[in-house]
Amino acid sequence: MPTALITGVTAGIGEAAARAFVGAGWKVIGTGRRADRLAALKDELGEALHTLEFDIRDEAARDAALDGLPEAFRDIDLLINNAGLALGLEPAQAAKLSNWTTMIDTNIASLVSITHKLLPALVARKGAIINLSSVAANYPYPGGNVYGATKAFVRQFSLNLRSDLIGSGVRVCSIEPGMVETEFTLVRTGSRETSDQLYGGVNPMTAEDIAATMLWVAQQPPHLNINALELMPVNQAWSPFLVHREG
Ligand SMILES: NC(=O)c1ccc[n+]([C@@H]2O[C@H](COP(=O)([O-])OP(=O)(O)OC[C@H]3O[C@@H](n4cnc5c(N)ncnc54)[C@H](OP(=O)(O)O)[C@@H]3O)[C@@H](O)[C@H]2O)c1
């Protein structure tokens, strides 16, 4: 039975991924900060899920949790770097610096750090990495400033990892979704109303859509690497360039 470590299983895409991978016969190590949600998921998924409670930015807590994994969950075949967030939609000149540093610490620094920790073991097992990037990596939009930049990092880091890992058998994929209805916008804006308005009438992608895609990526034969996958709901597309006219 292969083992996946999925960061951020207490909500949204990560939670759906934990269900999908356990449903497909995988063992899953699921991480997050909210203990009550980890416990509820553990009740639901049972022995196939091992939960670890830590803030992904806290390297010491993370290492203590990973180094203490029970025997049955020690051999990790797949790392899914899913934990992440956007904070704020203000233009750069009005944004809070603390929001920017939280996004950089969570979406970039923590992702790089856990990848660095697990890479030797993944190489030894010819494992795989799936990183959650975003369409925000590929297309700028107003208010996307640092969030989009963190996801561009994730995409490019994923591609560069492939260059270094050539010959190791390790596969790496950057998943780049558009609108997925999760707690993402609630976290971003702090407003349930704004979140409901954003997704209302759009028929957005679901967390289960992305989880099924990640499972499909993981199930490809060992000689095949899906480098990057961009997904959008049918009701989302690109906007024209912004043009400002003077006077
Ligand atoms: N929803 C979208 O439209 C969309 C589109 C493209 C990409 N993405 C990306 O997909 C990933 C998952 O997002 P989602 O939509 O599922 O959002 P979500 O519903 O808000 O879930 C985010 C998950 O990340 C975890 N997390 C956040 N900060 C953390 C921290 N400091 N330490 C540990 N865990 C942390 C949360 O757990 P705790 O709060 O319990 O710690 C939660 O489990 C993110 O990387 C996001 O950028 C989302």
Coordinates of C-alpha atoms and ligand atoms in Angstrom, one line a residue:
M1 CA 0.0 0.0 0.0
P2 CA 1.7 3.3 -1.0
T3 CA 1.8 6.2 1.4
A4 CA 1.0 9.9 0.6
L5 CA 1.8 12.8 2.9
I6 CA -0.8 15.6 2.2
T7 CA -0.3 18.9 3.9
G8 CA -3.5 20.9 4.8
V9 CA -6.2 18.1 5.1
T10 CA -8.4 20.1 7.4
A11 CA -10.3 21.8 4.6
G12 CA -10.9 22.1 0.9
I13 CA -8.6 20.4 -1.6
G14 CA -6.4 18.6 0.9
E15 CA -9.4 17.1 2.8
A16 CA -10.9 15.9 -0.5
A17 CA -7.5 14.5 -1.5
A18 CA -7.2 12.6 1.8
R19 CA -10.6 10.9 1.1
A20 CA -9.7 10.2 -2.5
F21 CA -6.3 8.6 -1.8
V22 CA -7.6 6.6 1.1
G23 CA -10.6 5.5 -1.1
A24 CA -8.1 4.4 -3.7
G25 CA -6.2 2.2 -1.2
W26 CA -3.4 4.5 -0.1
K27 CA -2.2 5.2 3.4
V28 CA -2.3 9.0 4.0
I29 CA -0.5 11.2 6.5
G30 CA -2.6 14.3 6.8
T31 CA -1.4 17.6 8.4
G32 CA -3.0 20.8 9.5
R33 CA -3.3 23.1 12.5
R34 CA -7.0 22.5 13.4
A35 CA -7.0 19.5 15.8
D36 CA -10.8 19.1 15.8
R37 CA -10.9 18.8 12.0
L38 CA -8.0 16.4 12.0
A39 CA -9.8 14.3 14.6
A40 CA -13.1 14.3 12.6
L41 CA -11.3 13.2 9.5
K42 CA -9.5 10.5 11.4
D43 CA -12.9 9.2 12.7
E44 CA -14.1 9.1 9.2
L45 CA -11.2 7.5 7.4
G46 CA -9.9 5.3 10.2
E47 CA -6.6 3.4 10.2
A48 CA -5.5 4.4 6.7
L49 CA -5.1 8.0 7.9
H50 CA -2.5 9.2 10.3
T51 CA -2.9 12.8 11.3
L52 CA -0.2 15.3 12.4
E53 CA -1.0 18.6 14.0
F54 CA 1.5 21.4 13.3
D55 CA 1.8 24.8 11.7
I56 CA 3.6 24.2 8.4
R57 CA 5.8 27.3 9.2
D58 CA 7.1 25.8 12.4
E59 CA 10.1 23.7 11.3
A60 CA 10.8 22.3 14.7
A61 CA 7.2 21.1 15.3
R62 CA 7.1 19.7 11.8
D63 CA 10.4 17.8 12.2
A64 CA 9.3 16.4 15.6
A65 CA 6.0 15.2 14.0
L66 CA 7.6 13.7 10.9
D67 CA 10.5 12.1 12.8
G68 CA 8.1 10.4 15.2
L69 CA 5.9 8.8 12.5
P70 CA 4.8 5.3 13.3
E71 CA 6.6 2.5 11.4
A72 CA 3.6 1.9 9.2
F73 CA 3.6 5.4 7.8
R74 CA 7.4 6.0 7.6
D75 CA 7.9 5.1 3.9
I76 CA 6.5 8.1 2.0
D77 CA 5.9 7.6 -1.7
L78 CA 4.2 10.8 -2.5
L79 CA 4.4 14.3 -1.1
I80 CA 1.4 16.6 -1.9
N81 CA 2.3 20.2 -1.0
N82 CA -1.2 21.5 -0.7
A83 CA -1.3 23.7 2.5
G84 CA -1.3 27.3 1.4
L85 CA -3.4 30.5 1.4
A86 CA -4.1 33.9 -0.1
L87 CA -4.5 36.9 2.2
G88 CA -6.2 40.1 1.0
L89 CA -7.2 41.4 -2.4
E90 CA -6.0 45.0 -2.0
P91 CA -3.7 46.6 -4.6
A92 CA -0.1 46.2 -3.7
Q93 CA 0.2 49.8 -2.6
A94 CA -2.5 49.3 0.0
A95 CA -1.7 45.7 1.1
K96 CA -0.5 44.7 4.5
L97 CA 3.2 43.6 4.6
S98 CA 2.2 41.0 7.3
N99 CA -0.1 39.4 4.8
W100 CA 2.6 39.2 2.2
T101 CA 5.1 37.7 4.6
T102 CA 2.5 35.1 5.8
M103 CA 1.9 34.0 2.2
I104 CA 5.6 33.8 1.4
D105 CA 6.4 31.9 4.6
T106 CA 3.5 29.4 4.0
N107 CA 3.3 29.0 0.3
I108 CA 7.1 29.2 -0.5
A109 CA 9.4 28.8 2.5
S110 CA 7.4 26.0 4.2
L111 CA 6.9 24.2 0.9
V112 CA 10.6 24.4 0.1
S113 CA 11.6 23.3 3.5
I114 CA 9.4 20.2 3.8
T115 CA 10.4 19.2 0.2
H116 CA 14.0 19.5 1.2
K117 CA 13.5 17.3 4.2
L118 CA 11.7 14.6 2.3
L119 CA 13.6 14.6 -1.0
P120 CA 16.3 12.1 0.0
A121 CA 13.6 9.5 1.1
L122 CA 11.6 10.2 -2.1
V123 CA 14.6 9.7 -4.2
A124 CA 15.4 6.4 -2.4
R125 CA 11.8 5.2 -3.1
K126 CA 11.5 6.7 -6.6
G127 CA 8.5 8.6 -5.3
A128 CA 6.6 11.7 -6.5
I129 CA 5.7 15.2 -5.6
I130 CA 2.5 17.1 -6.4
N131 CA 2.7 20.8 -5.8
L132 CA -0.4 23.0 -5.6
S133 CA 0.3 26.1 -7.7
S134 CA -2.5 28.1 -9.3
V135 CA -3.7 29.9 -12.4
A136 CA -2.5 32.9 -10.5
A137 CA 1.0 31.7 -11.3
N138 CA 0.4 32.2 -15.0
Y139 CA -1.9 35.2 -15.3
P140 CA -1.7 38.4 -13.2
Y141 CA -4.9 39.9 -11.9
P142 CA -5.6 43.0 -9.7
G143 CA -5.0 42.1 -6.0
G144 CA -3.1 38.9 -7.0
N145 CA 0.3 40.6 -6.3
V146 CA 2.2 38.4 -3.8
Y147 CA -0.2 35.4 -3.9
G148 CA 0.3 35.0 -7.6
A149 CA 4.0 35.4 -7.2
T150 CA 4.2 32.7 -4.6
K151 CA 2.4 30.4 -6.9
A152 CA 4.7 31.2 -9.8
F153 CA 7.5 30.2 -7.5
V154 CA 5.8 26.9 -6.8
R155 CA 5.3 26.2 -10.6
Q156 CA 8.9 27.1 -11.4
F157 CA 10.3 25.2 -8.4
S158 CA 8.4 22.1 -9.6
L159 CA 9.8 22.4 -13.1
N160 CA 13.3 23.0 -11.8
L161 CA 13.1 20.0 -9.5
R162 CA 12.5 17.9 -12.5
S163 CA 15.7 19.1 -14.0
D164 CA 17.7 18.1 -10.9
L165 CA 15.8 14.8 -10.4
I166 CA 16.3 13.5 -14.0
G167 CA 17.5 9.9 -13.7
S168 CA 16.2 9.5 -10.2
G169 CA 12.8 8.2 -11.2
V170 CA 11.1 10.8 -9.0
R171 CA 8.1 12.5 -10.7
V172 CA 7.0 16.1 -10.0
C173 CA 3.8 17.8 -11.1
S174 CA 2.6 21.4 -10.7
I175 CA -1.2 21.5 -10.4
E176 CA -2.6 24.9 -11.4
P177 CA -6.3 25.3 -10.6
G178 CA -8.6 28.3 -11.2
M179 CA -11.7 28.8 -9.1
V180 CA -12.3 26.0 -6.7
E181 CA -15.0 26.5 -4.0
T182 CA -13.3 25.8 -0.7
E183 CA -12.6 27.9 2.4
F184 CA -9.9 29.7 0.3
T185 CA -11.9 32.9 -0.3
L186 CA -13.2 33.0 3.3
V187 CA -9.6 32.9 4.5
R188 CA -8.5 35.4 1.9
T189 CA -11.2 38.0 2.7
G190 CA -12.5 37.0 6.1
S191 CA -16.0 37.4 4.7
R192 CA -18.5 34.5 4.1
E193 CA -20.6 36.9 2.1
T194 CA -17.8 37.8 -0.3
S195 CA -16.9 34.2 -0.6
D196 CA -20.5 33.2 -1.5
Q197 CA -20.8 36.1 -4.0
L198 CA -17.5 35.1 -5.7
Y199 CA -18.6 31.5 -6.3
G200 CA -22.4 32.2 -6.8
G201 CA -23.7 31.2 -10.2
V202 CA -20.2 30.3 -11.5
N203 CA -20.5 26.5 -11.0
P204 CA -16.9 26.5 -9.8
M205 CA -14.6 23.5 -9.6
T206 CA -14.9 21.4 -6.4
A207 CA -12.2 20.2 -4.1
E208 CA -13.2 16.7 -5.3
D209 CA -12.4 17.7 -8.9
I210 CA -8.9 18.6 -7.9
A211 CA -8.5 15.6 -5.7
A212 CA -9.5 13.3 -8.5
T213 CA -7.0 15.0 -10.8
M214 CA -4.2 14.6 -8.2
L215 CA -5.1 10.9 -7.9
W216 CA -5.0 10.5 -11.7
V217 CA -1.6 12.2 -11.8
A218 CA -0.3 9.8 -9.1
Q219 CA -1.7 6.8 -10.9
Q220 CA 0.1 7.3 -14.1
P221 CA 2.7 4.7 -15.0
P222 CA 6.2 5.3 -13.6
H223 CA 7.7 6.3 -17.0
L224 CA 5.2 9.2 -17.5
N225 CA 5.5 12.6 -15.8
I226 CA 2.7 15.2 -15.9
N227 CA 4.8 18.3 -15.7
A228 CA 2.0 20.8 -15.1
L229 CA -1.8 20.8 -15.3
E230 CA -3.9 24.0 -15.5
L231 CA -7.6 23.6 -14.8
M232 CA -10.5 26.1 -14.8
P233 CA -14.3 25.9 -14.4
V234 CA -16.0 26.3 -17.8
N235 CA -17.4 29.6 -16.6
Q236 CA -13.9 31.1 -16.0
A237 CA -11.5 32.4 -18.6
W238 CA -9.0 35.2 -19.1
S239 CA -9.7 38.9 -19.0
P240 CA -8.5 41.5 -21.6
F241 CA -5.4 43.6 -20.7
L242 CA -6.2 46.5 -18.4
V243 CA -5.7 49.9 -20.2
H244 CA -5.7 53.1 -18.3
R245 CA -6.6 56.3 -20.3
E246 CA -5.2 59.6 -19.0
G247 CA -7.4 62.6 -18.7
Ligands
LIG1 N1 -9.5 27.3 -3.9 C1 -9.0 27.8 -5.0 O1 -9.6 28.4 -5.8 C2 -7.5 27.5 -5.3 C3 -7.1 27.7 -6.6 C4 -5.7 27.5 -6.9 C5 -4.9 27.0 -6.0 N2 -5.3 26.8 -4.7 C6 -4.4 26.3 -3.7 O2 -4.8 25.0 -3.2 C7 -4.3 24.8 -1.9 C8 -5.4 24.4 -1.0 O3 -6.3 25.5 -0.9 P1 -7.9 25.3 -0.6 O4 -8.6 26.0 -1.7 O5 -8.2 23.9 -0.3 O6 -8.0 26.2 0.7 P2 -8.6 25.9 2.2 O7 -10.0 25.3 2.1 O8 -8.5 27.3 2.9 O9 -7.6 24.9 2.8 C9 -6.3 25.3 3.1 C10 -5.6 24.2 3.9 O10 -4.2 24.6 4.1 C11 -3.9 24.5 5.5 N3 -2.9 25.5 5.9 C12 -3.0 26.9 5.7 N4 -2.0 27.5 6.3 C13 -1.4 26.5 7.1 C14 -0.3 26.6 8.0 N5 0.3 27.7 8.4 N6 0.1 25.4 8.6 C15 -0.6 24.3 8.3 N7 -1.6 24.2 7.4 C16 -2.0 25.3 6.8 C17 -5.2 24.6 6.2 O11 -5.2 24.0 7.5 P3 -5.2 24.7 8.9 O12 -5.9 26.0 8.7 O13 -6.0 23.7 9.8 O14 -3.8 24.7 9.4 C18 -6.2 23.9 5.2 O15 -6.2 22.6 5.5 C19 -3.6 26.1 -1.5 O16 -2.2 26.0 -1.7 C20 -4.2 27.1 -2.5 O17 -3.3 28.2 -2.7 C21 -6.6 27.0 -4.3

